[in-house]
């Protein structure tokens, strides 16, 4: 009996491998996978009709878009239908587990599966359901933020206290110090365009982009974010910069790199070029904001700055080029960027604030107080951050958790600072292939 079982197992394995290597079977699997992908796009676009902030970008075929009249908002039956569609697509993927013929197809399969799980979670939230903060981020973004204690942030603040000029209240001292580095409003355009052109020049030295790629910059106000990239397809983006609050000199490079090169603009171009146009994988023509794709997009956008300006080169460029353009005192540049390096380490304090606020443990005042005390924010910026949290909820983890995930993956594969070209190659690979947070987190050499 034992040998009979072994024979049956070997026979099934032989048949499976024979089918997998059969072009006809492969083509059938590809057709079924493409059909699921097309229906995924249609589903996401329909959800975008009942949640206007859901779609970050769509540059696929017009015939997949659904007229407004075909989607009934605020109707539980609509959500029920969308849930059933999601389940059908997930079941379809389950039946295609042998689709994964090569590494890239395996990545595609996992990406689409994770995206659909996030669709399921988003539908639950649209219908009035609520997760805890960690459950929400896990379901939507395939990641959970670390839970630092206040002592962690206080230790960083103590270091900052030693290098900031003056004595007394550290928030006031930090605010007074940073005031010297605000870009005058009449010079924001010049400084930002200089920064984005430099970021573009460096990026093009490492990543080949279509010759017709281009962007437009708009300065806006009354937004809960500091910058946004609206990708329109065909290698074109609209980059918006929010001027509600003062823009500090470091944000010129920060926003230029994050929203432009090698950030969101480049990410979307490479996805469109390599996956949509070259491979015909239509699911990458739509970008649902509340999905694991956002953690990859935000993480690569933030990490890209370290590739553009390794070591002290960011400070040098700012001091030699941007400070004079903004009419700022460049003699304080080194001190300014040392202060920034420490304040950046406080970023996770915003995640803690969002978690406690959204989980109902803190009220607005307690959340603002935390942001002011451990994120060292002014009252204006703390209120802006709270508005962001209220609108985008656990999305806030995508920046710092995403940055650390991308950094750890790239450093694992190209660990030394003497491997800049290798790091750029890995970075471009991440921008050009289907990736999931858990896939990168669990990667082993």
PDB file of C-alpha atoms in Angstrom, residues 171-438:
ATOM      1  CA  UNK A 171       9.486  73.203  20.793  1.00  0.00           C
ATOM      2  CA  UNK A 172       9.957  76.971  20.825  1.00  0.00           C
ATOM      3  CA  UNK A 173      13.684  76.642  20.209  1.00  0.00           C
ATOM      4  CA  UNK A 174      13.150  74.245  17.324  1.00  0.00           C
ATOM      5  CA  UNK A 175      10.492  76.506  15.812  1.00  0.00           C
ATOM      6  CA  UNK A 176      12.705  79.582  16.138  1.00  0.00           C
ATOM      7  CA  UNK A 177      15.664  77.713  14.657  1.00  0.00           C
ATOM      8  CA  UNK A 178      13.676  76.399  11.673  1.00  0.00           C
ATOM      9  CA  UNK A 179      12.166  79.824  10.927  1.00  0.00           C
ATOM     10  CA  UNK A 180      15.532  80.832   9.517  1.00  0.00           C
ATOM     11  CA  UNK A 181      15.184  78.177   6.825  1.00  0.00           C
ATOM     12  CA  UNK A 182      11.754  78.977   5.388  1.00  0.00           C
ATOM     13  CA  UNK A 183      11.693  79.499   1.628  1.00  0.00           C
ATOM     14  CA  UNK A 184      10.151  82.929   0.868  1.00  0.00           C
ATOM     15  CA  UNK A 185       6.866  82.499  -1.007  1.00  0.00           C
ATOM     16  CA  UNK A 186       8.077  84.418  -4.028  1.00  0.00           C
ATOM     17  CA  UNK A 187      11.032  82.039  -4.369  1.00  0.00           C
ATOM     18  CA  UNK A 188       9.297  78.682  -3.824  1.00  0.00           C
ATOM     19  CA  UNK A 189       8.792  78.088  -7.556  1.00  0.00           C
ATOM     20  CA  UNK A 190      12.433  78.757  -8.442  1.00  0.00           C
ATOM     21  CA  UNK A 191      13.847  76.712  -5.578  1.00  0.00           C
ATOM     22  CA  UNK A 192      11.510  73.763  -6.121  1.00  0.00           C
ATOM     23  CA  UNK A 193      12.075  73.642  -9.881  1.00  0.00           C
ATOM     24  CA  UNK A 194      15.841  73.750  -9.342  1.00  0.00           C
ATOM     25  CA  UNK A 195      15.565  70.861  -6.879  1.00  0.00           C
ATOM     26  CA  UNK A 196      13.354  68.722  -9.113  1.00  0.00           C
ATOM     27  CA  UNK A 197      15.592  69.317 -12.140  1.00  0.00           C
ATOM     28  CA  UNK A 198      18.610  68.171 -10.130  1.00  0.00           C
ATOM     29  CA  UNK A 199      16.747  65.086  -8.904  1.00  0.00           C
ATOM     30  CA  UNK A 200      15.707  64.323 -12.476  1.00  0.00           C
ATOM     31  CA  UNK A 201      19.258  64.744 -13.796  1.00  0.00           C
ATOM     32  CA  UNK A 202      20.705  62.333 -11.241  1.00  0.00           C
ATOM     33  CA  UNK A 203      17.881  59.803 -11.677  1.00  0.00           C
ATOM     34  CA  UNK A 204      18.376  59.701 -15.456  1.00  0.00           C
ATOM     35  CA  UNK A 205      22.018  58.791 -14.907  1.00  0.00           C
ATOM     36  CA  UNK A 206      20.847  55.523 -13.349  1.00  0.00           C
ATOM     37  CA  UNK A 207      17.352  54.773 -14.699  1.00  0.00           C
ATOM     38  CA  UNK A 208      16.336  54.955 -18.363  1.00  0.00           C
ATOM     39  CA  UNK A 209      12.964  56.659 -18.788  1.00  0.00           C
ATOM     40  CA  UNK A 210      10.846  57.197 -21.916  1.00  0.00           C
ATOM     41  CA  UNK A 211      11.949  60.216 -23.919  1.00  0.00           C
ATOM     42  CA  UNK A 212       8.509  61.807 -23.674  1.00  0.00           C
ATOM     43  CA  UNK A 213       8.208  61.627 -19.883  1.00  0.00           C
ATOM     44  CA  UNK A 214       7.222  64.971 -18.374  1.00  0.00           C
ATOM     45  CA  UNK A 215       5.447  66.625 -15.465  1.00  0.00           C
ATOM     46  CA  UNK A 216       3.647  69.800 -14.476  1.00  0.00           C
ATOM     47  CA  UNK A 217       3.964  71.501 -11.077  1.00  0.00           C
ATOM     48  CA  UNK A 218       1.039  73.236  -9.353  1.00  0.00           C
ATOM     49  CA  UNK A 219       1.104  75.147  -6.059  1.00  0.00           C
ATOM     50  CA  UNK A 220      -2.123  74.609  -4.097  1.00  0.00           C
ATOM     51  CA  UNK A 221      -3.587  75.218  -0.644  1.00  0.00           C
ATOM     52  CA  UNK A 222      -6.151  73.850   1.817  1.00  0.00           C
ATOM     53  CA  UNK A 223      -4.896  70.261   1.601  1.00  0.00           C
ATOM     54  CA  UNK A 224      -4.160  67.763   4.424  1.00  0.00           C
ATOM     55  CA  UNK A 225      -0.867  66.729   2.737  1.00  0.00           C
ATOM     56  CA  UNK A 226       2.315  68.623   1.833  1.00  0.00           C
ATOM     57  CA  UNK A 227       2.685  67.228  -1.694  1.00  0.00           C
ATOM     58  CA  UNK A 228       0.891  64.912  -4.118  1.00  0.00           C
ATOM     59  CA  UNK A 229       1.585  63.221  -7.447  1.00  0.00           C
ATOM     60  CA  UNK A 230      -1.354  62.717  -9.797  1.00  0.00           C
ATOM     61  CA  UNK A 231      -0.160  60.302 -12.463  1.00  0.00           C
ATOM     62  CA  UNK A 232      -2.126  60.689 -15.688  1.00  0.00           C
ATOM     63  CA  UNK A 233      -0.570  57.954 -17.823  1.00  0.00           C
ATOM     64  CA  UNK A 234       1.690  58.107 -20.871  1.00  0.00           C
ATOM     65  CA  UNK A 235       4.630  59.140 -18.671  1.00  0.00           C
ATOM     66  CA  UNK A 236       2.966  62.349 -17.452  1.00  0.00           C
ATOM     67  CA  UNK A 237       2.346  63.542 -13.875  1.00  0.00           C
ATOM     68  CA  UNK A 238       0.825  66.573 -12.218  1.00  0.00           C
ATOM     69  CA  UNK A 239       2.822  67.329  -9.067  1.00  0.00           C
ATOM     70  CA  UNK A 240       1.091  69.506  -6.481  1.00  0.00           C
ATOM     71  CA  UNK A 241       2.834  71.308  -3.623  1.00  0.00           C
ATOM     72  CA  UNK A 242       0.735  72.561  -0.702  1.00  0.00           C
ATOM     73  CA  UNK A 243       1.606  76.094   0.436  1.00  0.00           C
ATOM     74  CA  UNK A 244      -0.732  76.251   3.458  1.00  0.00           C
ATOM     75  CA  UNK A 245       2.155  76.185   5.911  1.00  0.00           C
ATOM     76  CA  UNK A 246       5.719  77.482   5.560  1.00  0.00           C
ATOM     77  CA  UNK A 247       7.926  75.355   3.284  1.00  0.00           C
ATOM     78  CA  UNK A 248      11.378  74.744   4.722  1.00  0.00           C
ATOM     79  CA  UNK A 249      14.417  74.498   2.481  1.00  0.00           C
ATOM     80  CA  UNK A 250      14.840  70.735   2.971  1.00  0.00           C
ATOM     81  CA  UNK A 251      11.351  70.123   1.607  1.00  0.00           C
ATOM     82  CA  UNK A 252      12.445  71.335  -1.829  1.00  0.00           C
ATOM     83  CA  UNK A 253      14.541  68.198  -2.323  1.00  0.00           C
ATOM     84  CA  UNK A 254      12.208  66.085  -0.179  1.00  0.00           C
ATOM     85  CA  UNK A 255       9.134  66.825  -2.271  1.00  0.00           C
ATOM     86  CA  UNK A 256      11.021  66.864  -5.581  1.00  0.00           C
ATOM     87  CA  UNK A 257      12.422  63.400  -4.946  1.00  0.00           C
ATOM     88  CA  UNK A 258       9.319  61.920  -3.328  1.00  0.00           C
ATOM     89  CA  UNK A 259       6.699  63.165  -5.772  1.00  0.00           C
ATOM     90  CA  UNK A 260       8.986  63.283  -8.801  1.00  0.00           C
ATOM     91  CA  UNK A 261      12.391  61.654  -9.313  1.00  0.00           C
ATOM     92  CA  UNK A 262      12.961  58.853  -8.439  1.00  0.00           C
ATOM     93  CA  UNK A 263       9.695  58.747  -6.500  1.00  0.00           C
ATOM     94  CA  UNK A 264       6.062  58.488  -7.556  1.00  0.00           C
ATOM     95  CA  UNK A 265       6.508  59.886 -11.066  1.00  0.00           C
ATOM     96  CA  UNK A 266       9.228  57.352 -11.897  1.00  0.00           C
ATOM     97  CA  UNK A 267       7.435  54.492 -10.106  1.00  0.00           C
ATOM     98  CA  UNK A 268       4.279  54.975 -12.149  1.00  0.00           C
ATOM     99  CA  UNK A 269       6.206  55.406 -15.405  1.00  0.00           C
ATOM    100  CA  UNK A 270       8.073  52.124 -14.903  1.00  0.00           C
ATOM    101  CA  UNK A 271       4.935  50.248 -13.865  1.00  0.00           C
ATOM    102  CA  UNK A 272       3.149  51.489 -16.978  1.00  0.00           C
ATOM    103  CA  UNK A 273       6.110  50.827 -19.279  1.00  0.00           C
ATOM    104  CA  UNK A 274       7.248  47.425 -17.998  1.00  0.00           C
ATOM    105  CA  UNK A 275       4.069  45.795 -16.766  1.00  0.00           C
ATOM    106  CA  UNK A 276       1.123  47.388 -18.554  1.00  0.00           C
ATOM    107  CA  UNK A 277       2.551  48.110 -22.004  1.00  0.00           C
ATOM    108  CA  UNK A 278       5.223  45.416 -22.336  1.00  0.00           C
ATOM    109  CA  UNK A 279       3.483  42.526 -20.558  1.00  0.00           C
ATOM    110  CA  UNK A 280      -0.158  43.520 -20.912  1.00  0.00           C
ATOM    111  CA  UNK A 281      -0.805  43.141 -17.177  1.00  0.00           C
ATOM    112  CA  UNK A 282      -3.780  45.455 -16.946  1.00  0.00           C
ATOM    113  CA  UNK A 283      -4.071  45.369 -13.152  1.00  0.00           C
ATOM    114  CA  UNK A 284      -1.143  47.785 -12.965  1.00  0.00           C
ATOM    115  CA  UNK A 285      -3.078  50.438 -14.877  1.00  0.00           C
ATOM    116  CA  UNK A 286      -5.115  51.183 -11.748  1.00  0.00           C
ATOM    117  CA  UNK A 287      -3.739  52.255  -8.388  1.00  0.00           C
ATOM    118  CA  UNK A 288      -6.144  51.901  -5.434  1.00  0.00           C
ATOM    119  CA  UNK A 289      -4.703  54.157  -2.757  1.00  0.00           C
ATOM    120  CA  UNK A 290      -5.684  52.008   0.212  1.00  0.00           C
ATOM    121  CA  UNK A 291      -3.721  48.906  -0.740  1.00  0.00           C
ATOM    122  CA  UNK A 292      -0.306  47.260  -0.190  1.00  0.00           C
ATOM    123  CA  UNK A 293       0.892  49.008  -3.348  1.00  0.00           C
ATOM    124  CA  UNK A 294       0.954  52.276  -1.386  1.00  0.00           C
ATOM    125  CA  UNK A 295       3.480  51.028   1.139  1.00  0.00           C
ATOM    126  CA  UNK A 296       5.825  50.101  -1.711  1.00  0.00           C
ATOM    127  CA  UNK A 297       5.173  53.403  -3.500  1.00  0.00           C
ATOM    128  CA  UNK A 298       5.682  55.599  -0.413  1.00  0.00           C
ATOM    129  CA  UNK A 299       8.654  53.585   0.834  1.00  0.00           C
ATOM    130  CA  UNK A 300      10.541  53.773  -2.456  1.00  0.00           C
ATOM    131  CA  UNK A 301       9.660  57.464  -2.844  1.00  0.00           C
ATOM    132  CA  UNK A 302      11.195  58.295   0.539  1.00  0.00           C
ATOM    133  CA  UNK A 303      14.200  55.999   0.154  1.00  0.00           C
ATOM    134  CA  UNK A 304      15.010  57.459  -3.249  1.00  0.00           C
ATOM    135  CA  UNK A 305      16.389  60.590  -1.584  1.00  0.00           C
ATOM    136  CA  UNK A 306      19.238  58.588  -0.030  1.00  0.00           C
ATOM    137  CA  UNK A 307      20.162  57.252  -3.471  1.00  0.00           C
ATOM    138  CA  UNK A 308      20.135  60.701  -5.033  1.00  0.00           C
ATOM    139  CA  UNK A 309      22.246  62.301  -2.330  1.00  0.00           C
ATOM    140  CA  UNK A 310      24.425  59.758  -0.504  1.00  0.00           C
ATOM    141  CA  UNK A 311      26.499  60.808   2.462  1.00  0.00           C
ATOM    142  CA  UNK A 312      26.779  64.582   2.875  1.00  0.00           C
ATOM    143  CA  UNK A 313      25.972  65.446  -0.746  1.00  0.00           C
ATOM    144  CA  UNK A 314      22.424  66.619   0.013  1.00  0.00           C
ATOM    145  CA  UNK A 315      23.723  69.181   2.484  1.00  0.00           C
ATOM    146  CA  UNK A 316      26.386  70.309   0.020  1.00  0.00           C
ATOM    147  CA  UNK A 317      23.902  70.774  -2.840  1.00  0.00           C
ATOM    148  CA  UNK A 318      21.469  72.629  -0.608  1.00  0.00           C
ATOM    149  CA  UNK A 319      24.204  74.854   0.796  1.00  0.00           C
ATOM    150  CA  UNK A 320      25.808  75.654  -2.556  1.00  0.00           C
ATOM    151  CA  UNK A 321      22.691  75.935  -4.732  1.00  0.00           C
ATOM    152  CA  UNK A 322      19.347  76.064  -2.929  1.00  0.00           C
ATOM    153  CA  UNK A 323      20.222  78.282   0.042  1.00  0.00           C
ATOM    154  CA  UNK A 324      21.486  81.128  -2.193  1.00  0.00           C
ATOM    155  CA  UNK A 325      18.429  80.827  -4.465  1.00  0.00           C
ATOM    156  CA  UNK A 326      16.167  81.128  -1.418  1.00  0.00           C
ATOM    157  CA  UNK A 327      18.225  83.975   0.036  1.00  0.00           C
ATOM    158  CA  UNK A 328      19.053  81.973   3.173  1.00  0.00           C
ATOM    159  CA  UNK A 329      22.197  81.949   5.314  1.00  0.00           C
ATOM    160  CA  UNK A 330      24.158  78.928   4.045  1.00  0.00           C
ATOM    161  CA  UNK A 331      26.627  79.020   6.956  1.00  0.00           C
ATOM    162  CA  UNK A 332      24.009  77.227   9.075  1.00  0.00           C
ATOM    163  CA  UNK A 333      23.334  74.440   6.561  1.00  0.00           C
ATOM    164  CA  UNK A 334      25.332  71.702   8.319  1.00  0.00           C
ATOM    165  CA  UNK A 335      23.703  72.416  11.665  1.00  0.00           C
ATOM    166  CA  UNK A 336      20.273  72.514  10.037  1.00  0.00           C
ATOM    167  CA  UNK A 337      20.641  69.075   8.477  1.00  0.00           C
ATOM    168  CA  UNK A 338      21.985  67.597  11.713  1.00  0.00           C
ATOM    169  CA  UNK A 339      18.852  68.830  13.458  1.00  0.00           C
ATOM    170  CA  UNK A 340      16.707  67.395  10.664  1.00  0.00           C
ATOM    171  CA  UNK A 341      18.367  63.988  10.933  1.00  0.00           C
ATOM    172  CA  UNK A 342      17.309  63.779  14.570  1.00  0.00           C
ATOM    173  CA  UNK A 343      13.792  65.123  14.054  1.00  0.00           C
ATOM    174  CA  UNK A 344      13.274  62.521  11.322  1.00  0.00           C
ATOM    175  CA  UNK A 345      13.848  59.833  13.948  1.00  0.00           C
ATOM    176  CA  UNK A 346      10.717  61.128  15.688  1.00  0.00           C
ATOM    177  CA  UNK A 347       8.489  60.248  12.708  1.00  0.00           C
ATOM    178  CA  UNK A 348       7.138  57.089  14.309  1.00  0.00           C
ATOM    179  CA  UNK A 349       5.570  59.269  17.006  1.00  0.00           C
ATOM    180  CA  UNK A 350       2.895  60.167  14.432  1.00  0.00           C
ATOM    181  CA  UNK A 351       2.047  56.476  14.037  1.00  0.00           C
ATOM    182  CA  UNK A 352       1.586  56.176  17.799  1.00  0.00           C
ATOM    183  CA  UNK A 353      -0.665  59.255  17.776  1.00  0.00           C
ATOM    184  CA  UNK A 354      -2.746  57.854  14.906  1.00  0.00           C
ATOM    185  CA  UNK A 355      -3.062  54.460  16.557  1.00  0.00           C
ATOM    186  CA  UNK A 356      -4.289  55.790  19.891  1.00  0.00           C
ATOM    187  CA  UNK A 357      -6.596  58.357  18.295  1.00  0.00           C
ATOM    188  CA  UNK A 358      -8.195  55.976  15.810  1.00  0.00           C
ATOM    189  CA  UNK A 359      -8.493  53.221  18.408  1.00  0.00           C
ATOM    190  CA  UNK A 360     -10.467  55.661  20.568  1.00  0.00           C
ATOM    191  CA  UNK A 361      -7.926  55.777  23.386  1.00  0.00           C
ATOM    192  CA  UNK A 362      -7.074  59.482  22.932  1.00  0.00           C
ATOM    193  CA  UNK A 363      -9.240  62.462  22.092  1.00  0.00           C
ATOM    194  CA  UNK A 364      -8.176  65.259  19.755  1.00  0.00           C
ATOM    195  CA  UNK A 365      -6.516  67.310  22.461  1.00  0.00           C
ATOM    196  CA  UNK A 366      -4.479  64.361  23.763  1.00  0.00           C
ATOM    197  CA  UNK A 367      -3.405  63.516  20.209  1.00  0.00           C
ATOM    198  CA  UNK A 368      -2.345  67.106  19.485  1.00  0.00           C
ATOM    199  CA  UNK A 369      -0.444  67.244  22.780  1.00  0.00           C
ATOM    200  CA  UNK A 370       1.416  64.022  21.918  1.00  0.00           C
ATOM    201  CA  UNK A 371       2.364  65.308  18.462  1.00  0.00           C
ATOM    202  CA  UNK A 372       3.636  68.539  19.955  1.00  0.00           C
ATOM    203  CA  UNK A 373       5.566  66.815  22.735  1.00  0.00           C
ATOM    204  CA  UNK A 374       7.082  63.820  20.932  1.00  0.00           C
ATOM    205  CA  UNK A 375       6.950  64.883  17.271  1.00  0.00           C
ATOM    206  CA  UNK A 376       7.975  68.416  18.288  1.00  0.00           C
ATOM    207  CA  UNK A 377       5.337  69.899  15.990  1.00  0.00           C
ATOM    208  CA  UNK A 378       3.930  73.383  16.147  1.00  0.00           C
ATOM    209  CA  UNK A 379       0.236  73.630  16.910  1.00  0.00           C
ATOM    210  CA  UNK A 380      -0.471  74.350  13.222  1.00  0.00           C
ATOM    211  CA  UNK A 381       1.421  71.327  11.972  1.00  0.00           C
ATOM    212  CA  UNK A 382      -0.019  69.061  14.665  1.00  0.00           C
ATOM    213  CA  UNK A 383      -3.520  70.054  13.586  1.00  0.00           C
ATOM    214  CA  UNK A 384      -2.634  69.465   9.931  1.00  0.00           C
ATOM    215  CA  UNK A 385      -1.267  66.023  10.840  1.00  0.00           C
ATOM    216  CA  UNK A 386      -4.459  65.235  12.734  1.00  0.00           C
ATOM    217  CA  UNK A 387      -6.514  66.190   9.667  1.00  0.00           C
ATOM    218  CA  UNK A 388      -4.373  63.810   7.629  1.00  0.00           C
ATOM    219  CA  UNK A 389      -4.936  61.027  10.172  1.00  0.00           C
ATOM    220  CA  UNK A 390      -8.684  61.612  10.170  1.00  0.00           C
ATOM    221  CA  UNK A 391      -8.838  61.466   6.381  1.00  0.00           C
ATOM    222  CA  UNK A 392      -6.268  58.773   5.565  1.00  0.00           C
ATOM    223  CA  UNK A 393      -6.233  56.824   8.852  1.00  0.00           C
ATOM    224  CA  UNK A 394      -3.575  54.063   8.998  1.00  0.00           C
ATOM    225  CA  UNK A 395      -2.129  55.205   5.649  1.00  0.00           C
ATOM    226  CA  UNK A 396       0.358  57.144   7.769  1.00  0.00           C
ATOM    227  CA  UNK A 397       2.471  54.009   8.323  1.00  0.00           C
ATOM    228  CA  UNK A 398       3.332  53.768   4.630  1.00  0.00           C
ATOM    229  CA  UNK A 399       5.990  56.475   4.883  1.00  0.00           C
ATOM    230  CA  UNK A 400       8.218  55.352   7.751  1.00  0.00           C
ATOM    231  CA  UNK A 401       7.397  51.620   7.733  1.00  0.00           C
ATOM    232  CA  UNK A 402       7.702  51.704   3.944  1.00  0.00           C
ATOM    233  CA  UNK A 403      11.049  53.527   4.077  1.00  0.00           C
ATOM    234  CA  UNK A 404      12.484  51.033   6.557  1.00  0.00           C
ATOM    235  CA  UNK A 405      11.201  48.069   4.550  1.00  0.00           C
ATOM    236  CA  UNK A 406      12.780  49.302   1.301  1.00  0.00           C
ATOM    237  CA  UNK A 407      16.002  50.313   3.037  1.00  0.00           C
ATOM    238  CA  UNK A 408      16.359  46.947   4.774  1.00  0.00           C
ATOM    239  CA  UNK A 409      15.699  45.024   1.555  1.00  0.00           C
ATOM    240  CA  UNK A 410      18.162  47.049  -0.524  1.00  0.00           C
ATOM    241  CA  UNK A 411      20.827  47.008   2.180  1.00  0.00           C
ATOM    242  CA  UNK A 412      20.397  43.256   2.541  1.00  0.00           C
ATOM    243  CA  UNK A 413      21.115  42.805  -1.164  1.00  0.00           C
ATOM    244  CA  UNK A 414      23.734  45.568  -1.495  1.00  0.00           C
ATOM    245  CA  UNK A 415      24.930  46.158   2.003  1.00  0.00           C
ATOM    246  CA  UNK A 416      27.785  48.611   1.717  1.00  0.00           C
ATOM    247  CA  UNK A 417      27.892  52.253   0.743  1.00  0.00           C
ATOM    248  CA  UNK A 418      30.505  51.274  -1.851  1.00  0.00           C
ATOM    249  CA  UNK A 419      27.776  49.646  -3.961  1.00  0.00           C
ATOM    250  CA  UNK A 420      25.795  52.669  -5.191  1.00  0.00           C
ATOM    251  CA  UNK A 421      25.178  51.315  -8.694  1.00  0.00           C
ATOM    252  CA  UNK A 422      23.976  47.993  -7.333  1.00  0.00           C
ATOM    253  CA  UNK A 423      21.602  49.822  -5.021  1.00  0.00           C
ATOM    254  CA  UNK A 424      20.187  51.783  -7.962  1.00  0.00           C
ATOM    255  CA  UNK A 425      19.678  48.537  -9.908  1.00  0.00           C
ATOM    256  CA  UNK A 426      17.792  46.937  -7.014  1.00  0.00           C
ATOM    257  CA  UNK A 427      15.765  50.111  -6.565  1.00  0.00           C
ATOM    258  CA  UNK A 428      14.790  50.142 -10.250  1.00  0.00           C
ATOM    259  CA  UNK A 429      13.857  46.460  -9.992  1.00  0.00           C
ATOM    260  CA  UNK A 430      11.487  47.270  -7.116  1.00  0.00           C
ATOM    261  CA  UNK A 431       9.883  50.044  -9.159  1.00  0.00           C
ATOM    262  CA  UNK A 432       9.452  47.803 -12.200  1.00  0.00           C
ATOM    263  CA  UNK A 433       8.074  44.584 -10.711  1.00  0.00           C
ATOM    264  CA  UNK A 434       5.013  43.508  -8.683  1.00  0.00           C
ATOM    265  CA  UNK A 435       6.019  43.699  -5.028  1.00  0.00           C
ATOM    266  CA  UNK A 436       4.243  43.207  -1.710  1.00  0.00           C
ATOM    267  CA  UNK A 437       5.388  44.340   1.745  1.00  0.00           C
ATOM    268  CA  UNK A 438       5.289  40.798   3.185  1.00  0.00           C
TER     269      UNK A 438
END
